[in-house]
Amino acid sequence: MTIEPAGRARWRTVFDTLLGEILLWLLIILLLIWSVGVVMIYNVTGKFANEPYDAMLANDAQALANLVTFETGRITVNLPRAVRDMLRTDAQDQVYYQVSNADGVLLVGDAELPWIATTDNQVFDKVLLRDEEAADEDLRVAYLFKRLGPKREVVLIQVAETRNKRTGMAARIVSSVIVPQFAIVPLAVLLIYFAVSRGITPLHRLQDELRSRRPTDLSIISLKNIPAEIRPLIEALNDTMSRLDASLGGQRRFIADAAHQLKTPLTGLRMQAELALSESSPERLQSCLTQMLQASERLTDLTQKLLVLARAESASEQSAMFAPVDLHALVPEVARACAPQAMARGIDLAFDAETGRFVVQGSALLLHELFANLIDNAIRYTPPGGSVTIRMRDEGSPCVEIEDTGMGIAAEERDKVFDRFYRVLGTRVEGTGLGLSIVREIAALHHAEVSLHEASQGQGALVRVVFPRQPQA
């Protein structure tokens, strides 16, 4: 196991925070701007440092040109010792000078300076400046071309010096500007730290408010005094808590209703068991055991439906894992499973399917439960001798209809029958009140629409399940 040093862990904790990340990026930006500024200042100061020294160098070149004359038929350089000493005397730089003719023949001065030839549009008697490298040194050269004598012979006069004074002046200017910035940058970082700390105060207030809440408190967070930048985050959090509160409320109601519904058959079982223990007659004992068996069957049916409903609700989180389901194969399979129940009650179970595309995205297990509940309800609420018809229609999207010849459902109760544990009074049919609730949950999960209508013959009920249009494969 590797133990991280305390200092490194502390810095990692700092930069893992929002404040630390903001400060880190601001520091990087400041250092980048500071570096660019140093380069720009150095370039500008180098230019300004060149100007006075260039002027002095040009004056020296002009002065040397004034000493070059044409006498007794030849070019003469009248260079007194004092002038030579002046050109050679410099505490910081090495100075070079040179006078040569048009052919590059050195008349006087230093041979280290490179000779340059005239051009077709050469300017005469004007001092020009250039950078040069000679004797392994960088030089600044002032030069001019001059014509002398009756033949207008061309003479090149050059004066050069190394760049020590210029570099030193630029360095002094840069240091005088940069050094104060070493104090300004940390001060700026410190001020930014306090400013950003002040700016994220609303986040700390939000953190304190959420920590002080009870675990069951899912009320919305007030948007008062919330900055615009984090307002969308708070609104999204409020929306999430509202949906979570609604979901938890539904679960609490479901648990309360389920406990109430389970209580009745369990109480009946207990009473029948106590009565059976006190009975001595075999006939009465047999009757008690029969009633206990019926109560346990109702309890098993209720528990199974509760589990299916819970499975349908939890499957909403896994809808991305749906697969193609062919209703042309699934619905007849469910109908065949319900056929013995219909035959036992003397009910005619018919199936009618059109050709078309009946493939939907969903869970085959849950869709099986959906159609099983609808067909089971139709058989239960249809009197003996009646009929239940299952139709599959292609109306641009898959549609499944289940029609019976039972007592039907009144228009004012068609919305209520989808509520959990709701049962129509006067039917005298045993049930849990969960069948259509399961149908609604599974249909909503598959984005299908379930609706109740009056039967086409005017007697009974018609249930339509319309699935969304599926893209072609």
Short mmCIF file of C-alpha atoms in Angstrom, two decimals:
data_model
loop_
_atom_site.label_atom_id
_atom_site.label_comp_id
_atom_site.label_asym_id
_atom_site.label_seq_id
_atom_site.Cartn_x
_atom_site.Cartn_y
_atom_site.Cartn_z
CA MET A 1 0.00 0.00 0.00
CA THR A 2 1.35 3.44 -0.96
CA ILE A 3 0.98 6.29 1.54
CA GLU A 4 0.75 9.72 -0.04
CA PRO A 5 2.72 12.48 1.72
CA ALA A 6 0.54 14.82 3.79
CA GLY A 7 1.63 17.95 1.88
CA ARG A 8 0.84 16.44 -1.53
CA ALA A 9 -2.53 15.13 -0.28
CA ARG A 10 -3.38 18.59 1.07
CA TRP A 11 -2.56 20.27 -2.25
CA ARG A 12 -4.52 17.57 -4.13
CA THR A 13 -7.52 18.33 -1.88
CA VAL A 14 -7.20 22.07 -2.58
CA PHE A 15 -7.12 21.65 -6.36
CA ASP A 16 -9.98 19.15 -6.27
CA THR A 17 -12.26 21.98 -5.12
CA LEU A 18 -14.01 24.44 -7.43
CA LEU A 19 -12.15 27.33 -5.80
CA GLY A 20 -8.80 25.60 -6.25
CA GLU A 21 -9.48 24.82 -9.90
CA ILE A 22 -10.50 28.44 -10.63
CA LEU A 23 -7.39 29.76 -8.90
CA LEU A 24 -5.17 27.29 -10.75
CA TRP A 25 -6.49 28.38 -14.14
CA LEU A 26 -6.27 32.07 -13.22
CA LEU A 27 -2.67 31.56 -12.10
CA ILE A 28 -1.83 29.80 -15.38
CA ILE A 29 -3.42 32.65 -17.36
CA LEU A 30 -1.58 35.29 -15.31
CA LEU A 31 1.77 33.56 -15.83
CA LEU A 32 1.08 33.23 -19.54
CA ILE A 33 0.20 36.92 -19.84
CA TRP A 34 3.24 37.84 -17.75
CA SER A 35 5.55 35.76 -20.01
CA VAL A 36 4.14 37.33 -23.17
CA GLY A 37 4.50 40.75 -21.57
CA VAL A 38 8.17 40.10 -20.74
CA VAL A 39 8.90 39.17 -24.36
CA MET A 40 7.07 42.23 -25.69
CA ILE A 41 8.78 44.56 -23.21
CA TYR A 42 12.20 43.15 -24.12
CA ASN A 43 11.58 43.70 -27.83
CA VAL A 44 10.31 47.24 -27.29
CA THR A 45 13.14 48.20 -24.94
CA GLY A 46 15.68 46.78 -27.40
CA LYS A 47 14.29 49.09 -30.07
CA PHE A 48 14.38 52.12 -27.79
CA ALA A 49 17.89 51.24 -26.58
CA ASN A 50 19.12 51.11 -30.20
CA GLU A 51 17.95 54.58 -31.15
CA PRO A 52 20.42 56.77 -29.15
CA TYR A 53 23.38 54.49 -29.83
CA ASP A 54 22.50 54.34 -33.53
CA ALA A 55 22.49 58.11 -33.64
CA MET A 56 25.93 58.26 -32.02
CA LEU A 57 27.28 55.60 -34.35
CA ALA A 58 25.92 57.46 -37.38
CA ASN A 59 27.60 60.66 -36.21
CA ASP A 60 30.90 58.81 -35.91
CA ALA A 61 30.51 57.45 -39.44
CA GLN A 62 29.72 60.95 -40.80
CA ALA A 63 32.67 62.41 -38.95
CA LEU A 64 34.98 59.79 -40.41
CA ALA A 65 33.55 60.46 -43.91
CA ASN A 66 34.41 64.16 -43.53
CA LEU A 67 38.04 63.20 -43.06
CA VAL A 68 38.20 61.36 -46.38
CA THR A 69 39.36 63.71 -49.24
CA PHE A 70 40.85 63.56 -52.74
CA GLU A 71 44.31 65.16 -52.81
CA THR A 72 47.16 65.04 -55.28
CA GLY A 73 45.31 62.66 -57.52
CA ARG A 74 44.44 60.07 -54.91
CA ILE A 75 42.05 59.37 -52.03
CA THR A 76 43.48 60.48 -48.70
CA VAL A 77 42.22 59.79 -45.17
CA ASN A 78 43.37 62.52 -42.79
CA LEU A 79 42.96 60.60 -39.54
CA PRO A 80 44.69 62.33 -36.59
CA ARG A 81 45.79 60.25 -33.61
CA ALA A 82 43.16 61.89 -31.41
CA VAL A 83 40.41 60.68 -33.72
CA ARG A 84 41.88 57.18 -33.83
CA ASP A 85 42.10 57.12 -30.05
CA MET A 86 38.48 58.31 -29.80
CA LEU A 87 37.32 55.47 -32.07
CA ARG A 88 39.26 52.90 -30.08
CA THR A 89 38.28 54.12 -26.62
CA ASP A 90 35.10 52.51 -25.28
CA ALA A 91 34.75 50.94 -21.84
CA GLN A 92 32.06 48.44 -22.86
CA ASP A 93 32.20 47.82 -26.60
CA GLN A 94 34.79 47.06 -29.23
CA VAL A 95 34.74 49.69 -32.01
CA TYR A 96 35.80 49.03 -35.61
CA TYR A 97 36.20 51.42 -38.54
CA GLN A 98 37.12 51.00 -42.18
CA VAL A 99 37.60 53.05 -45.34
CA SER A 100 37.81 51.10 -48.63
CA ASN A 101 37.45 51.86 -52.33
CA ALA A 102 34.90 50.54 -54.79
CA ASP A 103 36.98 47.41 -55.42
CA GLY A 104 37.08 46.48 -51.73
CA VAL A 105 40.71 47.50 -51.26
CA LEU A 106 41.26 48.55 -47.66
CA LEU A 107 42.56 52.14 -47.46
CA VAL A 108 42.59 52.45 -43.69
CA GLY A 109 41.04 50.76 -40.65
CA ASP A 110 40.07 47.22 -39.69
CA ALA A 111 39.98 44.41 -42.19
CA GLU A 112 37.50 42.40 -40.00
CA LEU A 113 34.55 44.47 -41.23
CA PRO A 114 32.88 42.86 -44.26
CA TRP A 115 32.99 44.95 -47.44
CA ILE A 116 29.75 45.56 -49.36
CA ALA A 117 29.40 46.63 -52.98
CA THR A 118 27.26 49.42 -54.37
CA THR A 119 23.97 48.76 -56.14
CA ASP A 120 22.38 50.29 -59.22
CA ASN A 121 20.21 52.60 -57.15
CA GLN A 122 22.81 53.29 -54.49
CA VAL A 123 22.28 56.37 -52.29
CA PHE A 124 25.43 58.41 -51.65
CA ASP A 125 26.41 60.66 -48.73
CA LYS A 126 23.69 59.21 -46.51
CA VAL A 127 24.46 57.15 -43.40
CA LEU A 128 22.78 53.74 -43.35
CA LEU A 129 22.61 51.11 -40.56
CA ARG A 130 22.75 47.34 -40.63
CA ASP A 131 23.41 44.36 -38.34
CA GLU A 132 26.49 42.31 -39.06
CA GLU A 133 28.45 39.42 -37.62
CA ALA A 134 32.23 39.57 -37.66
CA ALA A 135 35.04 38.23 -35.53
CA ASP A 136 32.47 35.96 -33.81
CA GLU A 137 30.60 38.98 -32.50
CA ASP A 138 27.29 40.67 -33.27
CA LEU A 139 27.95 44.16 -34.59
CA ARG A 140 25.90 47.26 -35.34
CA VAL A 141 27.32 48.97 -38.42
CA ALA A 142 26.87 52.53 -39.66
CA TYR A 143 28.08 53.05 -43.26
CA LEU A 144 27.84 55.38 -46.23
CA PHE A 145 29.12 55.64 -49.80
CA LYS A 146 30.89 58.79 -50.97
CA ARG A 147 32.15 60.01 -54.39
CA LEU A 148 35.43 61.86 -54.65
CA GLY A 149 37.67 63.42 -57.32
CA PRO A 150 37.04 64.25 -60.90
CA LYS A 151 36.36 60.63 -61.74
CA ARG A 152 33.80 60.38 -58.98
CA GLU A 153 35.51 57.40 -57.40
CA VAL A 154 33.37 55.52 -54.85
CA VAL A 155 34.57 55.17 -51.26
CA LEU A 156 32.91 53.03 -48.54
CA ILE A 157 33.16 54.37 -44.99
CA GLN A 158 32.10 52.08 -42.12
CA VAL A 159 32.05 52.39 -38.31
CA ALA A 160 30.85 49.43 -36.17
CA GLU A 161 30.62 48.52 -32.54
CA THR A 162 29.58 45.48 -30.51
CA ARG A 163 26.19 45.45 -28.78
CA ASN A 164 27.19 45.29 -25.10
CA LYS A 165 25.91 48.77 -24.17
CA ARG A 166 22.63 48.18 -25.99
CA THR A 167 22.04 44.79 -24.37
CA GLY A 168 22.92 46.19 -20.95
CA MET A 169 20.49 49.11 -21.29
CA ALA A 170 17.67 46.80 -22.48
CA ALA A 171 18.31 44.46 -19.55
CA ARG A 172 18.20 47.36 -17.06
CA ILE A 173 14.92 48.63 -18.50
CA VAL A 174 13.37 45.14 -18.50
CA SER A 175 14.51 44.45 -14.94
CA SER A 176 13.14 47.77 -13.74
CA VAL A 177 9.73 46.81 -15.20
CA ILE A 178 9.71 43.09 -14.40
CA VAL A 179 10.95 43.12 -10.81
CA PRO A 180 7.93 45.00 -9.44
CA GLN A 181 5.70 42.48 -11.17
CA PHE A 182 7.11 39.71 -8.97
CA ALA A 183 5.31 41.43 -6.12
CA ILE A 184 2.23 42.36 -8.16
CA VAL A 185 1.46 38.81 -9.40
CA PRO A 186 1.25 37.20 -5.91
CA LEU A 187 -0.80 40.17 -4.73
CA ALA A 188 -3.15 39.72 -7.70
CA VAL A 189 -3.50 35.99 -6.93
CA LEU A 190 -4.31 36.80 -3.30
CA LEU A 191 -6.93 39.38 -4.28
CA ILE A 192 -8.43 36.96 -6.82
CA TYR A 193 -8.59 34.30 -4.09
CA PHE A 194 -10.60 36.55 -1.82
CA ALA A 195 -12.82 37.68 -4.72
CA VAL A 196 -13.55 34.12 -5.90
CA SER A 197 -14.12 32.96 -2.30
CA ARG A 198 -16.67 35.73 -1.96
CA GLY A 199 -18.22 34.83 -5.32
CA ILE A 200 -18.88 31.18 -4.41
CA THR A 201 -20.50 32.05 -1.08
CA PRO A 202 -23.97 31.09 -2.48
CA LEU A 203 -22.64 27.57 -3.07
CA HIS A 204 -21.60 27.34 0.58
CA ARG A 205 -25.04 28.59 1.65
CA LEU A 206 -26.66 25.95 -0.55
CA GLN A 207 -24.40 23.28 0.92
CA ASP A 208 -25.28 24.33 4.49
CA GLU A 209 -29.01 24.39 3.68
CA LEU A 210 -28.96 20.89 2.17
CA ARG A 211 -26.93 19.49 5.07
CA SER A 212 -29.32 20.94 7.64
CA ARG A 213 -32.37 19.31 6.02
CA ARG A 214 -34.05 16.20 7.34
CA PRO A 215 -33.63 13.10 5.14
CA THR A 216 -37.33 13.17 4.27
CA ASP A 217 -37.40 16.89 3.37
CA LEU A 218 -37.64 17.09 -0.42
CA SER A 219 -39.12 20.58 -0.63
CA ILE A 220 -37.82 22.87 -3.37
CA ILE A 221 -34.88 25.19 -2.79
CA SER A 222 -35.62 28.90 -2.91
CA LEU A 223 -34.13 30.75 -5.89
CA LYS A 224 -33.92 34.02 -3.95
CA ASN A 225 -30.44 35.63 -4.09
CA ILE A 226 -29.18 32.77 -6.30
CA PRO A 227 -26.71 33.92 -9.03
CA ALA A 228 -27.82 33.40 -12.61
CA GLU A 229 -24.88 31.02 -13.29
CA ILE A 230 -26.06 28.37 -10.80
CA ARG A 231 -29.79 29.04 -11.12
CA PRO A 232 -30.19 26.30 -13.82
CA LEU A 233 -28.44 23.83 -11.49
CA ILE A 234 -30.84 24.68 -8.63
CA GLU A 235 -33.85 24.46 -10.96
CA ALA A 236 -32.71 21.03 -12.18
CA LEU A 237 -32.17 19.94 -8.56
CA ASN A 238 -35.63 21.20 -7.62
CA ASP A 239 -37.15 19.30 -10.54
CA THR A 240 -35.32 16.12 -9.51
CA MET A 241 -36.47 16.45 -5.89
CA SER A 242 -40.07 17.11 -6.99
CA ARG A 243 -40.08 13.97 -9.12
CA LEU A 244 -38.40 12.00 -6.34
CA ASP A 245 -40.96 13.27 -3.82
CA ALA A 246 -43.81 12.26 -6.14
CA SER A 247 -42.23 8.83 -6.67
CA LEU A 248 -41.69 8.27 -2.95
CA GLY A 249 -45.24 9.45 -2.25
CA GLY A 250 -46.58 6.96 -4.75
CA GLN A 251 -44.51 4.20 -3.18
CA ARG A 252 -45.76 5.09 0.30
CA ARG A 253 -49.37 5.01 -0.89
CA PHE A 254 -48.74 1.74 -2.70
CA ILE A 255 -47.21 0.14 0.40
CA ALA A 256 -50.11 1.37 2.56
CA ASP A 257 -52.70 0.07 0.08
CA ALA A 258 -50.86 -3.23 -0.34
CA ALA A 259 -50.65 -3.71 3.43
CA HIS A 260 -54.37 -3.01 3.72
CA GLN A 261 -55.22 -5.44 0.92
CA LEU A 262 -52.94 -8.16 2.33
CA LYS A 263 -54.41 -7.73 5.78
CA THR A 264 -57.89 -8.99 4.76
CA PRO A 265 -56.92 -12.43 3.35
CA LEU A 266 -54.35 -12.93 6.11
CA THR A 267 -56.99 -12.20 8.75
CA GLY A 268 -59.36 -14.63 7.04
CA LEU A 269 -56.67 -17.30 6.95
CA ARG A 270 -55.99 -16.86 10.63
CA MET A 271 -59.67 -17.02 11.56
CA GLN A 272 -60.21 -20.16 9.46
CA ALA A 273 -57.14 -21.76 11.01
CA GLU A 274 -58.36 -20.98 14.56
CA LEU A 275 -61.82 -22.30 13.67
CA ALA A 276 -60.31 -25.48 12.18
CA LEU A 277 -58.37 -26.10 15.38
CA SER A 278 -61.57 -25.94 17.43
CA GLU A 279 -63.61 -28.18 15.11
CA SER A 280 -64.07 -31.87 15.81
CA SER A 281 -66.47 -32.65 12.96
CA PRO A 282 -64.67 -33.92 9.82
CA GLU A 283 -67.20 -32.18 7.58
CA ARG A 284 -66.72 -28.76 9.22
CA LEU A 285 -62.95 -29.25 9.32
CA GLN A 286 -63.03 -30.01 5.58
CA SER A 287 -65.05 -26.83 4.99
CA CYS A 288 -62.55 -24.74 6.96
CA LEU A 289 -59.64 -26.19 5.03
CA THR A 290 -61.39 -25.48 1.72
CA GLN A 291 -61.95 -21.84 2.69
CA MET A 292 -58.30 -21.60 3.82
CA LEU A 293 -57.21 -22.93 0.41
CA GLN A 294 -59.36 -20.34 -1.40
CA ALA A 295 -58.01 -17.56 0.82
CA SER A 296 -54.43 -18.66 0.17
CA GLU A 297 -55.11 -18.69 -3.59
CA ARG A 298 -56.43 -15.13 -3.42
CA LEU A 299 -53.41 -14.13 -1.36
CA THR A 300 -51.06 -15.78 -3.87
CA ASP A 301 -52.79 -14.01 -6.76
CA LEU A 302 -52.58 -10.64 -4.97
CA THR A 303 -48.90 -11.14 -4.11
CA GLN A 304 -48.08 -12.14 -7.69
CA LYS A 305 -49.79 -9.03 -9.06
CA LEU A 306 -47.98 -6.82 -6.55
CA LEU A 307 -44.68 -8.31 -7.67
CA VAL A 308 -45.55 -7.74 -11.33
CA LEU A 309 -46.50 -4.11 -10.59
CA ALA A 310 -43.26 -3.55 -8.70
CA ARG A 311 -41.34 -5.13 -11.58
CA ALA A 312 -43.05 -2.84 -14.08
CA GLU A 313 -42.18 0.25 -12.03
CA SER A 314 -38.53 -0.76 -11.59
CA ALA A 315 -38.23 -1.61 -15.29
CA SER A 316 -38.69 2.08 -16.13
CA GLU A 317 -35.03 2.50 -15.21
CA GLN A 318 -34.02 -0.20 -17.73
CA SER A 319 -36.05 0.83 -20.77
CA ALA A 320 -32.82 1.28 -22.73
CA MET A 321 -32.35 -2.51 -22.58
CA PHE A 322 -35.58 -3.24 -24.50
CA ALA A 323 -35.44 -5.59 -27.47
CA PRO A 324 -37.72 -6.13 -30.48
CA VAL A 325 -40.86 -8.13 -29.59
CA ASP A 326 -43.13 -9.63 -32.28
CA LEU A 327 -46.74 -9.23 -31.13
CA HIS A 328 -47.85 -11.61 -33.90
CA ALA A 329 -46.15 -14.37 -31.90
CA LEU A 330 -46.69 -13.08 -28.35
CA VAL A 331 -50.45 -12.33 -28.32
CA PRO A 332 -51.56 -15.76 -29.70
CA GLU A 333 -49.29 -17.41 -27.13
CA VAL A 334 -51.06 -15.51 -24.30
CA ALA A 335 -54.46 -16.37 -25.80
CA ARG A 336 -53.60 -20.09 -25.89
CA ALA A 337 -52.55 -19.93 -22.22
CA CYS A 338 -55.94 -18.41 -21.31
CA ALA A 339 -57.98 -20.83 -23.46
CA PRO A 340 -58.50 -23.47 -20.71
CA GLN A 341 -59.96 -20.80 -18.40
CA ALA A 342 -62.37 -19.66 -21.14
CA MET A 343 -63.41 -23.26 -21.94
CA ALA A 344 -64.05 -23.96 -18.26
CA ARG A 345 -66.50 -21.03 -18.16
CA GLY A 346 -68.10 -21.86 -21.49
CA ILE A 347 -66.81 -18.70 -23.17
CA ASP A 348 -65.94 -18.52 -26.86
CA LEU A 349 -62.36 -17.18 -27.20
CA ALA A 350 -61.67 -15.91 -30.75
CA PHE A 351 -58.54 -14.49 -32.34
CA ASP A 352 -58.42 -12.29 -35.47
CA ALA A 353 -55.12 -10.85 -36.79
CA GLU A 354 -54.45 -8.70 -39.83
CA THR A 355 -51.21 -8.84 -41.74
CA GLY A 356 -48.83 -6.02 -41.01
CA ARG A 357 -45.83 -4.99 -38.97
CA PHE A 358 -46.41 -5.78 -35.28
CA VAL A 359 -42.83 -5.60 -33.95
CA VAL A 360 -42.36 -3.24 -30.97
CA GLN A 361 -39.44 -2.38 -28.71
CA GLY A 362 -40.06 -3.65 -25.20
CA SER A 363 -39.91 -6.42 -22.62
CA ALA A 364 -41.52 -9.68 -23.73
CA LEU A 365 -42.13 -10.69 -20.10
CA LEU A 366 -43.95 -7.47 -19.20
CA LEU A 367 -45.96 -7.40 -22.44
CA HIS A 368 -47.02 -10.99 -21.71
CA GLU A 369 -48.32 -9.79 -18.31
CA LEU A 370 -50.14 -6.87 -19.97
CA PHE A 371 -52.13 -9.01 -22.40
CA ALA A 372 -52.62 -11.80 -19.83
CA ASN A 373 -54.29 -9.34 -17.45
CA LEU A 374 -56.52 -7.90 -20.18
CA ILE A 375 -57.66 -11.32 -21.45
CA ASP A 376 -58.09 -12.63 -17.89
CA ASN A 377 -60.27 -9.62 -16.99
CA ALA A 378 -62.36 -10.08 -20.13
CA ILE A 379 -62.96 -13.76 -19.30
CA ARG A 380 -63.73 -13.06 -15.63
CA TYR A 381 -66.31 -10.36 -16.35
CA THR A 382 -68.02 -12.23 -19.22
CA PRO A 383 -70.91 -14.48 -18.21
CA PRO A 384 -70.97 -18.14 -19.35
CA GLY A 385 -72.00 -18.46 -22.97
CA GLY A 386 -70.47 -15.11 -23.90
CA SER A 387 -67.50 -14.42 -26.12
CA VAL A 388 -64.11 -12.72 -25.95
CA THR A 389 -62.50 -11.58 -29.22
CA ILE A 390 -58.82 -10.59 -29.63
CA ARG A 391 -58.00 -8.53 -32.70
CA MET A 392 -54.70 -7.25 -34.08
CA ARG A 393 -54.91 -4.29 -36.45
CA ASP A 394 -52.29 -2.35 -38.37
CA GLU A 395 -53.45 1.29 -38.18
CA GLY A 396 -50.09 2.75 -39.14
CA SER A 397 -48.90 1.54 -35.76
CA PRO A 398 -49.56 -1.77 -33.94
CA CYS A 399 -53.00 -1.95 -32.31
CA VAL A 400 -54.42 -4.79 -30.20
CA GLU A 401 -58.13 -4.91 -29.21
CA ILE A 402 -59.79 -7.17 -26.64
CA GLU A 403 -63.59 -7.12 -26.77
CA ASP A 404 -65.99 -9.02 -24.51
CA THR A 405 -69.75 -9.41 -24.13
CA GLY A 406 -69.78 -8.86 -20.38
CA MET A 407 -71.47 -6.18 -18.30
CA GLY A 408 -69.15 -3.41 -19.59
CA ILE A 409 -67.79 -0.39 -17.69
CA ALA A 410 -69.75 2.82 -17.23
CA ALA A 411 -68.23 5.90 -18.91
CA GLU A 412 -67.75 7.72 -15.60
CA GLU A 413 -65.71 4.82 -14.18
CA ARG A 414 -63.43 4.14 -17.14
CA ASP A 415 -60.66 6.35 -15.75
CA LYS A 416 -61.03 5.11 -12.17
CA VAL A 417 -60.61 1.41 -12.98
CA PHE A 418 -56.93 2.03 -13.75
CA ASP A 419 -56.33 3.14 -10.14
CA ARG A 420 -54.76 0.60 -7.80
CA PHE A 421 -57.19 -1.57 -5.81
CA TYR A 422 -60.21 0.11 -7.39
CA ARG A 423 -63.06 -2.28 -8.21
CA VAL A 424 -66.42 -1.65 -9.81
CA LEU A 425 -69.20 -2.34 -7.30
CA GLY A 426 -71.85 -4.95 -7.97
CA THR A 427 -69.78 -7.19 -10.23
CA ARG A 428 -69.63 -10.13 -7.77
CA VAL A 429 -66.36 -11.15 -9.39
CA GLU A 430 -63.38 -11.83 -7.17
CA GLY A 431 -60.22 -9.88 -7.94
CA THR A 432 -57.38 -7.80 -6.54
CA GLY A 433 -58.10 -4.47 -8.23
CA LEU A 434 -54.56 -4.44 -9.62
CA GLY A 435 -55.00 -5.92 -13.12
CA LEU A 436 -55.67 -2.68 -15.00
CA SER A 437 -53.12 -0.80 -12.85
CA ILE A 438 -50.50 -3.26 -14.06
CA VAL A 439 -51.72 -2.78 -17.63
CA ARG A 440 -51.37 1.01 -17.34
CA GLU A 441 -47.86 0.82 -15.84
CA ILE A 442 -46.58 -1.57 -18.51
CA ALA A 443 -48.23 0.40 -21.33
CA ALA A 444 -46.72 3.68 -20.09
CA LEU A 445 -43.32 2.00 -19.91
CA HIS A 446 -43.68 1.04 -23.60
CA HIS A 447 -45.10 4.46 -24.57
CA ALA A 448 -48.35 2.74 -25.55
CA GLU A 449 -51.85 4.16 -25.11
CA VAL A 450 -54.56 2.14 -23.34
CA SER A 451 -58.21 3.17 -23.66
CA LEU A 452 -61.61 1.72 -22.69
CA HIS A 453 -64.64 1.85 -25.00
CA GLU A 454 -68.08 0.40 -25.29
CA ALA A 455 -68.24 -2.89 -27.21
CA SER A 456 -69.23 -2.76 -30.88
CA GLN A 457 -72.41 -4.83 -30.18
CA GLY A 458 -73.51 -2.37 -27.48
CA GLN A 459 -72.90 -4.88 -24.68
CA GLY A 460 -69.55 -5.42 -22.98
CA ALA A 461 -66.26 -3.57 -23.04
CA LEU A 462 -63.57 -2.94 -25.63
CA VAL A 463 -59.94 -2.33 -24.60
CA ARG A 464 -57.55 -0.83 -27.18
CA VAL A 465 -53.76 -0.89 -26.79
CA VAL A 466 -52.02 1.25 -29.42
CA PHE A 467 -48.23 1.11 -29.58
CA PRO A 468 -46.09 3.88 -31.10
CA ARG A 469 -45.06 3.59 -34.74
CA GLN A 470 -41.82 1.63 -35.02
CA PRO A 471 -39.08 2.55 -37.54
CA GLN A 472 -38.61 0.17 -40.43
CA ALA A 473 -35.78 -2.30 -40.02
#
